[in-house]
């Protein structure tokens, strides 16, 4: 690893005015590390790469996201989202949870629709960034099986 004096690093950050960007990336990486999907067995370098690729968006209450295909995994920072299969409520998601995983990561049609219950801040993660992470794919598959069993009653 490259070792540089702290004073030189501080000078570089100030000169290039990247402090806010570095802090935002650090906050995102820390949030990812606290989630079910990314909290264990994901290398710090990989979390940093994900944190750099994330876009943030606020979804308004009342928005309904139908079953259209999406290449984006949504990770909830704060807010509330309901997952339905037909008219049956399957799950309510909050901070640290995710949705749109089936179409984003597995490139399959999703049987779910999602309703944004309260204004919801999300991190939008390109599905391709997650698709090559075996531990995350495994967790997504396990959660999907659980939700499918729940939907069948």
PDB file of C-alpha atoms in Angstrom, residues 43-118:
ATOM      1  CA  UNK A  43     -14.314  -6.712   0.222  1.00  0.00           C
ATOM      2  CA  UNK A  44     -13.776  -3.096   1.255  1.00  0.00           C
ATOM      3  CA  UNK A  45     -12.390  -2.302  -2.198  1.00  0.00           C
ATOM      4  CA  UNK A  46     -15.582  -3.663  -3.785  1.00  0.00           C
ATOM      5  CA  UNK A  47     -17.750  -1.628  -1.381  1.00  0.00           C
ATOM      6  CA  UNK A  48     -15.779   1.471  -2.308  1.00  0.00           C
ATOM      7  CA  UNK A  49     -16.323   0.762  -6.021  1.00  0.00           C
ATOM      8  CA  UNK A  50     -20.054   0.336  -5.399  1.00  0.00           C
ATOM      9  CA  UNK A  51     -20.192   3.525  -3.356  1.00  0.00           C
ATOM     10  CA  UNK A  52     -18.661   5.425  -6.273  1.00  0.00           C
ATOM     11  CA  UNK A  53     -21.189   4.026  -8.771  1.00  0.00           C
ATOM     12  CA  UNK A  54     -24.289   4.786  -6.696  1.00  0.00           C
ATOM     13  CA  UNK A  55     -26.774   7.470  -7.673  1.00  0.00           C
ATOM     14  CA  UNK A  56     -29.160   8.880  -5.103  1.00  0.00           C
ATOM     15  CA  UNK A  57     -32.829   9.629  -5.776  1.00  0.00           C
ATOM     16  CA  UNK A  58     -35.896  10.542  -3.748  1.00  0.00           C
ATOM     17  CA  UNK A  59     -39.018   8.656  -4.806  1.00  0.00           C
ATOM     18  CA  UNK A  60     -42.297  10.446  -4.016  1.00  0.00           C
ATOM     19  CA  UNK A  61     -45.034   8.897  -1.886  1.00  0.00           C
ATOM     20  CA  UNK A  62     -47.748   7.317  -3.997  1.00  0.00           C
ATOM     21  CA  UNK A  63     -45.429   6.297  -6.832  1.00  0.00           C
ATOM     22  CA  UNK A  64     -46.206   2.806  -8.131  1.00  0.00           C
ATOM     23  CA  UNK A  65     -43.449   0.915  -9.892  1.00  0.00           C
ATOM     24  CA  UNK A  66     -44.935  -1.811 -12.035  1.00  0.00           C
ATOM     25  CA  UNK A  67     -43.264  -4.937 -13.306  1.00  0.00           C
ATOM     26  CA  UNK A  68     -41.304  -3.249 -16.080  1.00  0.00           C
ATOM     27  CA  UNK A  69     -37.713  -4.378 -16.505  1.00  0.00           C
ATOM     28  CA  UNK A  70     -35.006  -2.367 -14.823  1.00  0.00           C
ATOM     29  CA  UNK A  71     -31.231  -2.659 -14.781  1.00  0.00           C
ATOM     30  CA  UNK A  72     -31.108  -0.850 -11.440  1.00  0.00           C
ATOM     31  CA  UNK A  73     -31.203  -2.290  -7.938  1.00  0.00           C
ATOM     32  CA  UNK A  74     -32.797   0.121  -5.466  1.00  0.00           C
ATOM     33  CA  UNK A  75     -31.392   0.167  -1.920  1.00  0.00           C
ATOM     34  CA  UNK A  76     -33.548   2.062   0.584  1.00  0.00           C
ATOM     35  CA  UNK A  77     -31.697   4.644   2.662  1.00  0.00           C
ATOM     36  CA  UNK A  78     -34.827   5.903   4.403  1.00  0.00           C
ATOM     37  CA  UNK A  79     -38.541   5.698   3.694  1.00  0.00           C
ATOM     38  CA  UNK A  80     -40.990   2.868   3.124  1.00  0.00           C
ATOM     39  CA  UNK A  81     -41.849   0.656   0.145  1.00  0.00           C
ATOM     40  CA  UNK A  82     -44.493  -2.063  -0.120  1.00  0.00           C
ATOM     41  CA  UNK A  83     -43.995  -5.117  -2.328  1.00  0.00           C
ATOM     42  CA  UNK A  84     -47.089  -6.718  -3.890  1.00  0.00           C
ATOM     43  CA  UNK A  85     -47.660  -9.835  -5.944  1.00  0.00           C
ATOM     44  CA  UNK A  86     -50.959  -9.170  -7.631  1.00  0.00           C
ATOM     45  CA  UNK A  87     -53.066  -7.638  -4.870  1.00  0.00           C
ATOM     46  CA  UNK A  88     -51.298  -9.511  -2.077  1.00  0.00           C
ATOM     47  CA  UNK A  89     -48.927  -7.550   0.136  1.00  0.00           C
ATOM     48  CA  UNK A  90     -45.728  -9.597   0.339  1.00  0.00           C
ATOM     49  CA  UNK A  91     -43.450  -7.313   2.334  1.00  0.00           C
ATOM     50  CA  UNK A  92     -42.837  -3.810   3.626  1.00  0.00           C
ATOM     51  CA  UNK A  93     -39.318  -2.557   3.144  1.00  0.00           C
ATOM     52  CA  UNK A  94     -37.431   0.133   5.026  1.00  0.00           C
ATOM     53  CA  UNK A  95     -33.892   1.372   5.546  1.00  0.00           C
ATOM     54  CA  UNK A  96     -31.278  -1.115   4.369  1.00  0.00           C
ATOM     55  CA  UNK A  97     -33.765  -3.159   2.341  1.00  0.00           C
ATOM     56  CA  UNK A  98     -33.819  -3.362  -1.437  1.00  0.00           C
ATOM     57  CA  UNK A  99     -36.181  -3.844  -4.367  1.00  0.00           C
ATOM     58  CA  UNK A 100     -36.133  -4.373  -8.164  1.00  0.00           C
ATOM     59  CA  UNK A 101     -33.489  -7.061  -7.609  1.00  0.00           C
ATOM     60  CA  UNK A 102     -34.962  -9.711  -9.891  1.00  0.00           C
ATOM     61  CA  UNK A 103     -34.844  -7.668 -13.073  1.00  0.00           C
ATOM     62  CA  UNK A 104     -31.698  -5.723 -12.128  1.00  0.00           C
ATOM     63  CA  UNK A 105     -29.425  -8.567 -11.075  1.00  0.00           C
ATOM     64  CA  UNK A 106     -30.926 -11.693 -12.636  1.00  0.00           C
ATOM     65  CA  UNK A 107     -32.352 -10.058 -15.773  1.00  0.00           C
ATOM     66  CA  UNK A 108     -35.671 -11.856 -15.261  1.00  0.00           C
ATOM     67  CA  UNK A 109     -39.209 -10.502 -15.352  1.00  0.00           C
ATOM     68  CA  UNK A 110     -40.402  -9.611 -11.878  1.00  0.00           C
ATOM     69  CA  UNK A 111     -43.773 -10.730 -10.539  1.00  0.00           C
ATOM     70  CA  UNK A 112     -43.841  -7.810  -8.108  1.00  0.00           C
ATOM     71  CA  UNK A 113     -45.029  -4.249  -8.140  1.00  0.00           C
ATOM     72  CA  UNK A 114     -43.848  -1.712  -5.624  1.00  0.00           C
ATOM     73  CA  UNK A 115     -45.675   1.151  -3.941  1.00  0.00           C
ATOM     74  CA  UNK A 116     -43.756   4.010  -2.382  1.00  0.00           C
ATOM     75  CA  UNK A 117     -45.584   4.638   0.911  1.00  0.00           C
ATOM     76  CA  UNK A 118     -43.613   7.661   2.143  1.00  0.00           C
TER      77      UNK A 118
END
